[in-house]
Each structure stands twice: as C-alpha cells, then as structure tokens.
mmCIF file of C-alpha atoms in Angstrom:
data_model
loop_
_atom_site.group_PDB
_atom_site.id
_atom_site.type_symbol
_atom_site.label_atom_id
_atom_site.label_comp_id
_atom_site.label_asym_id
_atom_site.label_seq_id
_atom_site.Cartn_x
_atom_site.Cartn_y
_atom_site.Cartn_z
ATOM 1 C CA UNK A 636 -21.264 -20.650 32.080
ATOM 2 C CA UNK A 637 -22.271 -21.363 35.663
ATOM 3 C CA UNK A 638 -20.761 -19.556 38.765
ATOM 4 C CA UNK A 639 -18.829 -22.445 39.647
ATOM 5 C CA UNK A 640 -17.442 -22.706 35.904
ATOM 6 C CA UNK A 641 -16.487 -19.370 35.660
ATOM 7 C CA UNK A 642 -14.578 -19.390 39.180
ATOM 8 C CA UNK A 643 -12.715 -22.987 38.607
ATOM 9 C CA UNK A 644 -11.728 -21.139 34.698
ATOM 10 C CA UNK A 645 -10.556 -17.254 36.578
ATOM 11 C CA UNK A 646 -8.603 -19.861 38.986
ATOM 12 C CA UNK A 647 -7.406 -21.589 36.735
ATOM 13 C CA UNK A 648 -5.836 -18.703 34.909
ATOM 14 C CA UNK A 649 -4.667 -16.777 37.346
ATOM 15 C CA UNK A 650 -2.197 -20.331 38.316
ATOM 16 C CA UNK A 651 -1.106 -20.381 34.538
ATOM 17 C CA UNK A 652 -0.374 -16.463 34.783
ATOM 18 C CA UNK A 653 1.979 -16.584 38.196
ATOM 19 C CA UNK A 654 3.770 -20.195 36.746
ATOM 20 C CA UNK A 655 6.109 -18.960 34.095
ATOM 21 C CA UNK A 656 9.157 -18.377 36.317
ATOM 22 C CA UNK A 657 11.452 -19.533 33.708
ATOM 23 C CA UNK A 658 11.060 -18.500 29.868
ATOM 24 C CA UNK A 659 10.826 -22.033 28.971
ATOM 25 C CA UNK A 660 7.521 -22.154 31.063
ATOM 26 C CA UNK A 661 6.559 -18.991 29.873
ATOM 27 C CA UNK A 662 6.593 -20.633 26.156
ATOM 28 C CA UNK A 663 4.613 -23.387 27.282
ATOM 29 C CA UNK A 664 1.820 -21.700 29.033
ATOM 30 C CA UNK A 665 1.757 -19.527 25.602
ATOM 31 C CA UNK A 666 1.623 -22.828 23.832
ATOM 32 C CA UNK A 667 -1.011 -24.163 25.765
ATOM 33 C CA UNK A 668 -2.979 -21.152 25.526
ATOM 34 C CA UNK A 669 -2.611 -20.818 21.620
ATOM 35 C CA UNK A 670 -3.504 -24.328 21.577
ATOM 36 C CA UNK A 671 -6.691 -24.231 23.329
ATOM 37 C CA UNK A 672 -7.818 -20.853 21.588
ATOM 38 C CA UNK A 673 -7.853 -19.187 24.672
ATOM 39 C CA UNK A 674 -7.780 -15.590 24.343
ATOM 40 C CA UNK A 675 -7.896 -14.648 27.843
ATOM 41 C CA UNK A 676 -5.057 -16.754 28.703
ATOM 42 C CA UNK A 677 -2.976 -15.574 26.351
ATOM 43 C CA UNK A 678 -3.487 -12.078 27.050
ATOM 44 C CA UNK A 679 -2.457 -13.132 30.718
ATOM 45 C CA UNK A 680 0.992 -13.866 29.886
ATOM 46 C CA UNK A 681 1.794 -10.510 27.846
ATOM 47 C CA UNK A 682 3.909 -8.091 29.342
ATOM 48 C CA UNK A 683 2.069 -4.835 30.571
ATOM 49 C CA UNK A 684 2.340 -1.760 28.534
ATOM 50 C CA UNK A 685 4.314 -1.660 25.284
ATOM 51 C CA UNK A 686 2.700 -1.821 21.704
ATOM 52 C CA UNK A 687 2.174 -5.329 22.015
ATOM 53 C CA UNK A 688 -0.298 -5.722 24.303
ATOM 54 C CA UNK A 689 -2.978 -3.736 21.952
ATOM 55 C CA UNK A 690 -1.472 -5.893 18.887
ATOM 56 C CA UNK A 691 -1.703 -9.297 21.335
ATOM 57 C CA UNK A 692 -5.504 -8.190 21.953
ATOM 58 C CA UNK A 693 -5.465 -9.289 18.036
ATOM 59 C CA UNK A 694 -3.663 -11.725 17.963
ATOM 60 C CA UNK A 695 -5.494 -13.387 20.913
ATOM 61 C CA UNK A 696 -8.574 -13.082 19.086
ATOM 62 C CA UNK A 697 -7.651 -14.824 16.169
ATOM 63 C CA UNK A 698 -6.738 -17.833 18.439
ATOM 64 C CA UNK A 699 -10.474 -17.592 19.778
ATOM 65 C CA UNK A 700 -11.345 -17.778 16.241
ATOM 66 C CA UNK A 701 -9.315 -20.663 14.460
ATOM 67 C CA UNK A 702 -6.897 -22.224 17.115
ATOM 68 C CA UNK A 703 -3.938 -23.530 16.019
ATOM 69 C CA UNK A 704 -3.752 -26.945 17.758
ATOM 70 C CA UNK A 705 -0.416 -28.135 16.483
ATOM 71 C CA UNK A 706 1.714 -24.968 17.204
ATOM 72 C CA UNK A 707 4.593 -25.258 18.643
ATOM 73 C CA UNK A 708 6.451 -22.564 20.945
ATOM 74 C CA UNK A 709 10.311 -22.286 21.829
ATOM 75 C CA UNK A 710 12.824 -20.248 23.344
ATOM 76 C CA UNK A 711 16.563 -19.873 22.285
ATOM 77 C CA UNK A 712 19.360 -17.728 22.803
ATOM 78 C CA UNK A 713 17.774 -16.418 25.671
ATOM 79 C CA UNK A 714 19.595 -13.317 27.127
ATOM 80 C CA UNK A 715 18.899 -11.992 30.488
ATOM 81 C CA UNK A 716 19.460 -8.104 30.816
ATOM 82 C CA UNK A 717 18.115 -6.917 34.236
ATOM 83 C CA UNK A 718 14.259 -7.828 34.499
ATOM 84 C CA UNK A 719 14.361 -8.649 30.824
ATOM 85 C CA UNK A 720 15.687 -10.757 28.591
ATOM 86 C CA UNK A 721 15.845 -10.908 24.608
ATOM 87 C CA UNK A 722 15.181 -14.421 23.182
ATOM 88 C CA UNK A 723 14.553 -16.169 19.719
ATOM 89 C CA UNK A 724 11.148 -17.511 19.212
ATOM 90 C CA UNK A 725 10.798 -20.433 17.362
ATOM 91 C CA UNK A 726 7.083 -21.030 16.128
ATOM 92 C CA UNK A 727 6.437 -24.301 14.347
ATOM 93 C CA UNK A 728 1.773 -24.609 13.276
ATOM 94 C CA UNK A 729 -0.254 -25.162 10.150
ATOM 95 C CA UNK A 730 -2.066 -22.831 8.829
ATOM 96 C CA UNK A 731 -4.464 -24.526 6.172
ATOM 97 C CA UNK A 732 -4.403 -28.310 6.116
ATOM 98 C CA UNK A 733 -0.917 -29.001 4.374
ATOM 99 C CA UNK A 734 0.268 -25.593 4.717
ATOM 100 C CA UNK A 735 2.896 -26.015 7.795
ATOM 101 C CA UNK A 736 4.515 -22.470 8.775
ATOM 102 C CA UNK A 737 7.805 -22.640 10.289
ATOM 103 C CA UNK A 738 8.964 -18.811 11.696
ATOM 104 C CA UNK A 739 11.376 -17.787 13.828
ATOM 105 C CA UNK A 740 11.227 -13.949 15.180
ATOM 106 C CA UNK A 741 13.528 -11.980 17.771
ATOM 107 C CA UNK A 742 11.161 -10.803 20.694
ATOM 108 C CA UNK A 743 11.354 -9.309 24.035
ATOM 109 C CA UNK A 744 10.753 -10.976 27.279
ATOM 110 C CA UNK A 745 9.596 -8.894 30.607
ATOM 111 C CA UNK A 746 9.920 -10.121 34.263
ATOM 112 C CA UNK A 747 7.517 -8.838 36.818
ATOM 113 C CA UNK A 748 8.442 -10.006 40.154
ATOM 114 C CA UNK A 749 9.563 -13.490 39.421
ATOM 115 C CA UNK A 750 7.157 -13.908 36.738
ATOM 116 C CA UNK A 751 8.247 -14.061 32.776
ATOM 117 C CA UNK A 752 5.987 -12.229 30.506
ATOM 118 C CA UNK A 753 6.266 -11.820 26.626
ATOM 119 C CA UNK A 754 6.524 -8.206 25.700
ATOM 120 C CA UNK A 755 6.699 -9.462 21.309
ATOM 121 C CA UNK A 756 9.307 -8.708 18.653
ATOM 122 C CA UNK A 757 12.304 -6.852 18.963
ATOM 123 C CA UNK A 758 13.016 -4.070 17.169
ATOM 124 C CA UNK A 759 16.153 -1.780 15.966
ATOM 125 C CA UNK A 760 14.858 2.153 16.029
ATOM 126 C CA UNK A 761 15.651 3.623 12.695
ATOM 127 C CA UNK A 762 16.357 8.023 11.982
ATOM 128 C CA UNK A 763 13.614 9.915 10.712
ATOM 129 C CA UNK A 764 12.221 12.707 10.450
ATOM 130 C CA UNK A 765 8.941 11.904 11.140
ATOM 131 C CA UNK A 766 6.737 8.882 13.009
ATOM 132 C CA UNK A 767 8.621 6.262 14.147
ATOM 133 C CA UNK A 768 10.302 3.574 11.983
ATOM 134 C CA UNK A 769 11.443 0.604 14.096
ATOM 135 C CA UNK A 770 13.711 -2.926 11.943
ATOM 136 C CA UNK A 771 13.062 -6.320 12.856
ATOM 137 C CA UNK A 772 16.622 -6.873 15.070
ATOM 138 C CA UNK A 773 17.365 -9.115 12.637
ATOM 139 C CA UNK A 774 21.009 -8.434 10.933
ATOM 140 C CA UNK A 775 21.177 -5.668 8.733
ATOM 141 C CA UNK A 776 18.091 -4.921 8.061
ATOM 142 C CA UNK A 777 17.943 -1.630 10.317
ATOM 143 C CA UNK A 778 20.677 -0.242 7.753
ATOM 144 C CA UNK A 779 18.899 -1.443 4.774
ATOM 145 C CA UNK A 780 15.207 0.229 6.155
ATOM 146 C CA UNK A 781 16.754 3.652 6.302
ATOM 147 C CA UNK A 782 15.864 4.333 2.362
ATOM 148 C CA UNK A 783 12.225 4.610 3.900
ATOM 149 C CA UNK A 784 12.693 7.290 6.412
ATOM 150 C CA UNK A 785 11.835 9.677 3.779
ATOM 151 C CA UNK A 786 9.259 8.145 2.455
ATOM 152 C CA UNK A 787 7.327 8.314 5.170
ATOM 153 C CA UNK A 788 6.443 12.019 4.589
ATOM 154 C CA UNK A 789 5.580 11.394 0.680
ATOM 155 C CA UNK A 790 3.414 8.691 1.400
ATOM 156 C CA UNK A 791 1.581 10.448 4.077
ATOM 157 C CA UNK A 792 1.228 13.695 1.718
ATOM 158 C CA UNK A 793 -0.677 11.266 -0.334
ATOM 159 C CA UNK A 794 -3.353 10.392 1.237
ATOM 160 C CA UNK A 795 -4.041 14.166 2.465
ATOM 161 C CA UNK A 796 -3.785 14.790 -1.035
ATOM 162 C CA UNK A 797 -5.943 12.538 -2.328
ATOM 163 C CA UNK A 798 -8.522 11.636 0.776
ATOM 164 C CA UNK A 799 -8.104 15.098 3.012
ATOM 165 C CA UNK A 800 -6.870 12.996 5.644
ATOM 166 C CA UNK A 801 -4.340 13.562 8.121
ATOM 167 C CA UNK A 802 -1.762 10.917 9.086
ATOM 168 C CA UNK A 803 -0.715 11.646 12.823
ATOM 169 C CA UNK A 804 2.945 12.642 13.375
ATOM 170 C CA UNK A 805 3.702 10.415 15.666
ATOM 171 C CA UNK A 806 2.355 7.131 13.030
ATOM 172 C CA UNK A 807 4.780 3.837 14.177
ATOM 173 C CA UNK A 808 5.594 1.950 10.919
ATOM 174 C CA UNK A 809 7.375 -1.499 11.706
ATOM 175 C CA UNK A 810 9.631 -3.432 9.301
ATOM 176 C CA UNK A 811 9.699 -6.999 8.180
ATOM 177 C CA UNK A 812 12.530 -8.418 6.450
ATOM 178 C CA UNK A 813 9.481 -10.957 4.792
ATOM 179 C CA UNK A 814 5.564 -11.799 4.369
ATOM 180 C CA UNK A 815 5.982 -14.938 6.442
ATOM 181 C CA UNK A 816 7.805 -13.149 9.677
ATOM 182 C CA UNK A 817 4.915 -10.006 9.291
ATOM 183 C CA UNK A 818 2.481 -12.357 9.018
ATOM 184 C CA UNK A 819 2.858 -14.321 11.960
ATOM 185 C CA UNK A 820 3.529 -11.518 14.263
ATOM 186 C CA UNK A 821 0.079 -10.863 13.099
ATOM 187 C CA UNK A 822 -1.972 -13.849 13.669
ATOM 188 C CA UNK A 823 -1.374 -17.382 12.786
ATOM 189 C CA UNK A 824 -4.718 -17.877 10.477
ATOM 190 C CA UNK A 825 -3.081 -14.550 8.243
ATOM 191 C CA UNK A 826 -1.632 -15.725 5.154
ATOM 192 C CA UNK A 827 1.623 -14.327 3.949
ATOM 193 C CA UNK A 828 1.096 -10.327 3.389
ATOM 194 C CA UNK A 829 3.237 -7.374 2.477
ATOM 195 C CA UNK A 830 1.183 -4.702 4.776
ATOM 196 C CA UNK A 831 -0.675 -4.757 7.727
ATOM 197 C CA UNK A 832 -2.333 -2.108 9.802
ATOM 198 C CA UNK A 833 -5.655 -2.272 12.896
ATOM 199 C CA UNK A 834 -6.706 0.518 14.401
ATOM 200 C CA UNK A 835 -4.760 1.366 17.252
ATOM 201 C CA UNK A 836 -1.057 -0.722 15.911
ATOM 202 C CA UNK A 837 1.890 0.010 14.756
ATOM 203 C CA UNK A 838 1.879 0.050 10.597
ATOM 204 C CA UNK A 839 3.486 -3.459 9.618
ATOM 205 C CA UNK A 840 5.517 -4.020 5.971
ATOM 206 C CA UNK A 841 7.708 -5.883 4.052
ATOM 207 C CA UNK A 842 10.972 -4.292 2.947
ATOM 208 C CA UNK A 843 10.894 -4.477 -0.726
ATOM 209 C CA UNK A 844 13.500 -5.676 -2.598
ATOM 210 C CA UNK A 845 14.279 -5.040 -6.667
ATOM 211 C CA UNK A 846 15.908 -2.052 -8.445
ATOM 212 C CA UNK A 847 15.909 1.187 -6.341
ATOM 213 C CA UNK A 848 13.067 2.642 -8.190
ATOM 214 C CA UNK A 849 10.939 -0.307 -8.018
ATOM 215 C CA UNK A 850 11.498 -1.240 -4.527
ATOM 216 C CA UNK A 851 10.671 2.724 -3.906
ATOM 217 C CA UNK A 852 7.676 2.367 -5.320
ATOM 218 C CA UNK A 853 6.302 -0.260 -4.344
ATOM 219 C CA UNK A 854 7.566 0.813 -0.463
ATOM 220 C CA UNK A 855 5.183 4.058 -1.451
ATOM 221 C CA UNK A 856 2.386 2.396 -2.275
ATOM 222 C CA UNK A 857 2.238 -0.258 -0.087
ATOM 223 C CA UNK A 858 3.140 2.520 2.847
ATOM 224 C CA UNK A 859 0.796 4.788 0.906
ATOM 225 C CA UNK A 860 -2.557 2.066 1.572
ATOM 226 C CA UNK A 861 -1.541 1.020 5.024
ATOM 227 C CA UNK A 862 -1.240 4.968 5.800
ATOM 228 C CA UNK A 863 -4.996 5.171 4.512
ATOM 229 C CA UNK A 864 -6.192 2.270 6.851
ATOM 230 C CA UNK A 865 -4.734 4.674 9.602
ATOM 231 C CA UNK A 866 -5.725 7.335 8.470
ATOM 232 C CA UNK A 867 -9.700 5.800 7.692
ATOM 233 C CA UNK A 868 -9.895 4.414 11.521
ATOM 234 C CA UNK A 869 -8.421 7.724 13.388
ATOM 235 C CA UNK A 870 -10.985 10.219 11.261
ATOM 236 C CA UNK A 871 -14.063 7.085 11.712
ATOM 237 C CA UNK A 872 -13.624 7.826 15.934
ATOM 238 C CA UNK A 873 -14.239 5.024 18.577
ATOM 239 C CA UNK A 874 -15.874 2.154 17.169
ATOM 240 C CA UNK A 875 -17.031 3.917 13.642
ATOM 241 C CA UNK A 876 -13.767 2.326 12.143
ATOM 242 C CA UNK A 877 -15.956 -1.225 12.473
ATOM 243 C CA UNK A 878 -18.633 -0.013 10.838
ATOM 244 C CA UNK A 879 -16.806 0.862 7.628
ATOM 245 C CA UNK A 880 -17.703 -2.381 5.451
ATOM 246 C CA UNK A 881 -13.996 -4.124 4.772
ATOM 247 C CA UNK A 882 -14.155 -4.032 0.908
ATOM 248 C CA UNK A 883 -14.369 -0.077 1.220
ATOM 249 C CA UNK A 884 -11.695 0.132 3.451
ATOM 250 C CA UNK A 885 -9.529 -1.653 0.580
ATOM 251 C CA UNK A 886 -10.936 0.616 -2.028
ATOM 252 C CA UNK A 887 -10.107 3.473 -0.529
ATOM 253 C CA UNK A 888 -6.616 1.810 0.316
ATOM 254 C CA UNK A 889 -5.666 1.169 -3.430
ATOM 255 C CA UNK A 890 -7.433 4.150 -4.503
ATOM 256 C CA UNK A 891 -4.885 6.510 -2.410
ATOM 257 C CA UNK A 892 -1.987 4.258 -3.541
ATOM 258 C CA UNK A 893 -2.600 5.040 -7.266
ATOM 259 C CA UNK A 894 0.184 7.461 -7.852
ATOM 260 C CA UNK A 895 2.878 4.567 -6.989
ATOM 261 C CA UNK A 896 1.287 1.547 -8.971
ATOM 262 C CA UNK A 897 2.855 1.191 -12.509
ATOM 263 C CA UNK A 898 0.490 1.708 -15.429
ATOM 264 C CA UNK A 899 0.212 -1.507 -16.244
ATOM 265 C CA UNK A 900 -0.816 -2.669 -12.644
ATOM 266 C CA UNK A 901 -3.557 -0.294 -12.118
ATOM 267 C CA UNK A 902 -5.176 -1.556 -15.900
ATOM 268 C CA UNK A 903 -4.324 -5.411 -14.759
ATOM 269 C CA UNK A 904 -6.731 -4.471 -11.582
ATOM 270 C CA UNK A 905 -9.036 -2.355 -13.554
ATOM 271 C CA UNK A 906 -9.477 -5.416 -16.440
ATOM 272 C CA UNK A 907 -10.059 -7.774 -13.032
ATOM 273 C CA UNK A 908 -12.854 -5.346 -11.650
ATOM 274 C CA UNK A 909 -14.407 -4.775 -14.976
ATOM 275 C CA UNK A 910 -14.458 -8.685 -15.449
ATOM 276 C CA UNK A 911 -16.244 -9.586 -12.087
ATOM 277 C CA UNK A 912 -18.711 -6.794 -12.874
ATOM 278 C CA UNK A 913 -19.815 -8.832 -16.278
ATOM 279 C CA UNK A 914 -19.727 -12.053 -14.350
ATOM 280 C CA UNK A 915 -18.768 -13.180 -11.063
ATOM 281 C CA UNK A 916 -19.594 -10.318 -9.154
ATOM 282 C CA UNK A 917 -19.765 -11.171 -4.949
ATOM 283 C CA UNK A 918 -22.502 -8.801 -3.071
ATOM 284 C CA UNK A 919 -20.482 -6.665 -1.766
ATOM 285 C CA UNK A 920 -22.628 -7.097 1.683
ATOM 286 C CA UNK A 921 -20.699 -10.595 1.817
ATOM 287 C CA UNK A 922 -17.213 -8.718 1.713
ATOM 288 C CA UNK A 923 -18.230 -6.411 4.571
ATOM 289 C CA UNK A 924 -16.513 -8.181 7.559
ATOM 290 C CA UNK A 925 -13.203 -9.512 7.184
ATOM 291 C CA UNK A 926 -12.608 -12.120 9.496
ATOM 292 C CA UNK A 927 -15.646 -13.939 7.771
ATOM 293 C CA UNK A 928 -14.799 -13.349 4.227
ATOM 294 C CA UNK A 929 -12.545 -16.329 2.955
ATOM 295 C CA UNK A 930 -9.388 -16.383 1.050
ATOM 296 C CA UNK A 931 -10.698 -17.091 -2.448
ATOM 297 C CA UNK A 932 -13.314 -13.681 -2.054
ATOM 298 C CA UNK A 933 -10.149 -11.807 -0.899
ATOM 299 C CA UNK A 934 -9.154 -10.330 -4.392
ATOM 300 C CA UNK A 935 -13.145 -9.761 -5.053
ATOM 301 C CA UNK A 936 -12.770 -7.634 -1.641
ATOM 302 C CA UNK A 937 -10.257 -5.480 -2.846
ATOM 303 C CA UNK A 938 -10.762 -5.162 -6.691
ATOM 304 C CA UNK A 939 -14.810 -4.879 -5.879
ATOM 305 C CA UNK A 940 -14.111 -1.969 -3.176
ATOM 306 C CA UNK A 941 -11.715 -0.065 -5.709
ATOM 307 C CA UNK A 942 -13.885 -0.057 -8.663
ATOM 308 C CA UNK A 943 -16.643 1.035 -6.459
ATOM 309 C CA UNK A 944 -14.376 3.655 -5.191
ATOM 310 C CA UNK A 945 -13.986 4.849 -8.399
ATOM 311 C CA UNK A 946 -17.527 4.996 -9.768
ATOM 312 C CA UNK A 947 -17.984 7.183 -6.546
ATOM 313 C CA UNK A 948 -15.508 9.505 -7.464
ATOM 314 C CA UNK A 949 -16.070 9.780 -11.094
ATOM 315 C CA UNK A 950 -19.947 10.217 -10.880
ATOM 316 C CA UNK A 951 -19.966 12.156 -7.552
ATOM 317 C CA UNK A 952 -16.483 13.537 -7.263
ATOM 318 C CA UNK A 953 -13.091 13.084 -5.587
ATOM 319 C CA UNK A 954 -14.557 13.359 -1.613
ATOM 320 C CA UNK A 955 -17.221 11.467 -2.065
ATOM 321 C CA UNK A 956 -16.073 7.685 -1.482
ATOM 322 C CA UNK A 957 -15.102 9.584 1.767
ATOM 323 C CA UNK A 958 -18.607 10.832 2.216
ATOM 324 C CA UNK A 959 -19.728 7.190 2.191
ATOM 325 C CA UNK A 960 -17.034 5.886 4.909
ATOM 326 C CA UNK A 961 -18.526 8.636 7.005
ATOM 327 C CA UNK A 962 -22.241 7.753 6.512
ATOM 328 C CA UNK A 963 -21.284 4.182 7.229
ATOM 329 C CA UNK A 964 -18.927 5.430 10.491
ATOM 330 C CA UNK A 965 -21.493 7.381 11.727
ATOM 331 C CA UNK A 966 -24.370 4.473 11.875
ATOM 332 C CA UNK A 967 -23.552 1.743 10.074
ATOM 333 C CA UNK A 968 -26.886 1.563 8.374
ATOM 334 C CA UNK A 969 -26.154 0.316 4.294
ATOM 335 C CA UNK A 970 -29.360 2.486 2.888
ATOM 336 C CA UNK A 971 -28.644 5.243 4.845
ATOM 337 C CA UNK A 972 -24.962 5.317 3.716
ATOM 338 C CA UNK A 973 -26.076 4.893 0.249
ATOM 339 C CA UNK A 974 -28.984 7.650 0.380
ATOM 340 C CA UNK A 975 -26.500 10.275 1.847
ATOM 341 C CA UNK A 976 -24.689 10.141 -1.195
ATOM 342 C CA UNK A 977 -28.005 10.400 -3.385
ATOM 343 C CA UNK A 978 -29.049 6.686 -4.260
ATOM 344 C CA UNK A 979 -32.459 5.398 -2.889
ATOM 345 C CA UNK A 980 -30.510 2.325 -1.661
ATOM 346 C CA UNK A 981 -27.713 0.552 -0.680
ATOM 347 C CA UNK A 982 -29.203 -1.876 -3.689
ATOM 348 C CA UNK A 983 -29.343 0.847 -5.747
ATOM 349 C CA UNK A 984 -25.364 2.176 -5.739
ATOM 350 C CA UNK A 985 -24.103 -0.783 -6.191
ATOM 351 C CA UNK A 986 -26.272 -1.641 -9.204
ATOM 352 C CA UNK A 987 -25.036 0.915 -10.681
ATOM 353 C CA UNK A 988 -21.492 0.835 -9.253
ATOM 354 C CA UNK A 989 -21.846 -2.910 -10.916
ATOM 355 C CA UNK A 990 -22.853 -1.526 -14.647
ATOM 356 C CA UNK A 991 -20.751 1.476 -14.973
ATOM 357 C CA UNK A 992 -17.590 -0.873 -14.412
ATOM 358 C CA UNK A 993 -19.488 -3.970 -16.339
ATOM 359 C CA UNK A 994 -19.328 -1.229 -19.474
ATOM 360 C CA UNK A 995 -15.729 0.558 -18.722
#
C-alpha cells in the first residue's frame, strides 16, 4: 500500500468511527465493515474496555478471513440508560452457500461523547462460588444456569487432576441458551458449537438440556475441555499457546473430559480413531492450524489428537502428552517436540502413534 493509500484508508476510518451518532448508524457502519472484511473498521466501532473488545479482536479477524457479504445488521428495542443503551441485534448472513443463519442476541451499546459504540452481548451475572458465570439476558435462562455454579469447581478439579494444571480463580464462563446464538457471538464462518474458548476470552457453552444427570454431565465435560483450552494457553505463556498444533489442543481437551463421557461415547470415539488409523488417516501436520483445517477434517482433528494423546500416555505415562504441548510451546519446532519425548522424529511418533491405535 502506498502512502497516499494508506492515508485516504486511516481517513477514511476515522469518518466511519465518529458517524454512528444514532444506533441505527452504528449498525450500519458495523454492516459495512463486516461486509467488506474489514477488521480494522470493525474494531473501530467497539466500545473501549469490556470483554468484548479482546473477543471482537476475533471476531474481526474472521471477517478478514471469509467476509460475510450478505449480512445483515439491525437494531430493536433499543433502550437508552445514561450513556448506554441495551438493544436487540438482529443478524441475518450465510454461512456456507445455502446455509442462511438468522440470530438474534441481546447486546450492549456504549456512547462516548456523541458517538455509539457496540460493547456485545448482554449478560445476567449468576452466584457462585468461584469464577464468574454470566446468562445470556435472555428470559429465564439466568435461573436455569444456576445448576452450574457448582460445577465449576468439579470441572476445574479435573483437569488439575488429570493434566496438573491450574484453572485461574477468577475463569469467566458465559452461557448460551443454543449452538446457533454461541456461535455467532463467535464468528460468523463458526458452525453451530456447544463450547468455545481463545486465549484471553471468556469460556462460551451451551446450557444442556435432558434428564438432570445427563445434562450434568455433559455440562462437566463440555466445561471440563473448554477448562483445558484455558488452562493449555495460560501454562503455554505469551504466544506459546499458537504454537501448540490444534489437533493436540483437542486431544488433550477430550482426554481431560473422560471422566464425564458415558462408556459408550468414549468406545464410539475410540472405534472412530482406531478406524482412521487403518485407513483414512490425515497427517496430523495438516490439522495443526485451525483456521485452515476445513470442516470435513474437523472430527479427524479431534479423534486424531485424542488417540495420539493416549498412545502418549499409555507408552510414556500420564504427564507426558503435557510434556509434548510444552516442547511445542516452547519452540514450535515438530522434531524437536517429538525428540524431547524420546522419538527421533516428529515422523517417527506419529508412526507409531498411527500403529498402536491401527492394532487397539
């Protein structure tokens, strides 16, 4: 980009930043911005401070990534209260072609001077204990989120039990009354998930639904693997979190979680693992990076990464899948990794990562 380019583009967005005086200009310059992928621009227009702008940063970048030229923003029910207002945001985009998404979330507007910012979802704060466990203000689902309060502490016991790491005390875990609302708080290229968590957010799930002792469980496990992604990116330090290769990040996820998936589950995954090690099997160097690996590899990414977990821990002991998120935090170098846990390669481990399950 030329000087003159890049002066006419900072102009440019610093005039879209000051013009949202109204919210219903605000949710066309976020429109606009969305539209044209523009990261920067959309960053603009978020509020300062508040959980949202790290979690926009995201979001923002997934724009950059695959824009979503169709989507649609709108106000309603706006509600001025001071220098803020609470609002209903309508979002209207496709996803995949023939996959249109239609979501509508409560957020948070900011004013600075006499210009509207958009501070994200709004959120009901919930008792606990321990961390911070915020509802979706949407109606009753603050009351129906309290049965997790308590299982914040369980879940987090977990994964000290099983991975010697510490979940921080002050952890912010976020609830979704469904996949599609989570989801698009996340990105709009995410498809619909139960669990979310990047370094530096707030945990994201899905309250489940089901017989008490189901939805428990599956609120433990799924709480249980986000926990671990938290967990994983806090003990990796500054930018050693990115150097942890994706599908080990998900096997170390599920591996945590294995107290609080039924019996059944955990041998339906095994069977899957086992199967892609006979035939099928993706190099697990093309799994490494998430935002490049596409939908029909995710289930290698997280099947592959657990079984690999597992031969780790069953050939070299509990702490040492750990060991290899370390070696790969600390450098990122794939031999290296693999050689401080023994093997003369990267090549190497997972060859025989790929037999022993091939055989199980």
């Amino acid at each position: 980009m030329t000087l003159r380019a890049a002066l006419l583009a900072g102009l440019m967005l610093c005039s879209a930043a000051l013009a949202q005086r109204t919210p219903q200009e605000l949710a066309g310059a976020l429109q606009a911005a969305a539209r044209a992928g523009n990261a920067a621009a959309y960053r603009a227009l978020l509020a300062p401070g508040g959980t949202f702008t790290v979690e926009g940063t995201n979001f923002a970048a997934d724009l950059a990534r695959r824009p979503p030229r169709d989507v649609t923003y709108a106000f309603r029910d706006v509600r001025v209260e001071g220098t803020g207002a609470t609002a209903t945001l309508d979002l209207v985009w496709t996803r995949t072609p023939g996959e249109v998404r239609r979501v509508s979330l409560p957020v948070r507007l900011v004013r600075v001077g006499e210009v509207w910012r958009y501070a994200g979802e709004a959120f009901t704060p919930v008792k606990t204990e321990t961390g911070s466990l915020l509802a979706l203000n949407v109606p009753g689902l603050a009351e129906k989120a309290a049965v997790l309060a308590p299982l914040l502490s369980r879940a987090a016991r977990e994964v000290q039990r099983v991975l010697g790491l510490t979940i921080p005390a002050d952890a912010v875990v976020k609830v979704y009354p469904d996949a599609e609302r989570l989801s698009a708080s996340v990105y709009p290229s995410l498809q619909p998930v139960s669990g979310w968590n990047e370094p530096g957010e707030a945990i994201k799930l899905v309250l489940p639904g089901g017989p008490p002792a189901q939805a428990e469980a599956s609120a433990l496990r799924v709480l249980t693997h986000e926990f671990t992604h938290l967990a994983v990116g806090l003990a990796a330090g500054p930018g050693g979190d990115k150097r942890i290769p994706w599908w080990l990040h998900e096997g170390l996820a599920n591996f945590a979680a294995r107290a609080f998936v039924p019996e059944s589950g955990w041998r339906a995954w095994q069977a899957r693992v086992n199967a892609y090690a006979r035939a099928g099997w993706v190099p697990l160097s093309e799994l490494a990076d998430f935002p490049a690996v596409s939908e029909d590899r995710w289930d290698h990414a997280y099947r592959q990464g657990l079984g690999a977990v597992e031969f780790l821990a069953a050939r070299l002991g509990g702490d040492a899948p750990w060991r290899l998120a370390q070696a790969f935090a600390q450098g990122g170098d794939w031999d290296r990794a693999a050689r401080a846990l023994g093997f003369a390669s990267f090549a190497a481990l997972e060859a025989a990562a790929r037999a022993w399950l091939a055989a199980r």
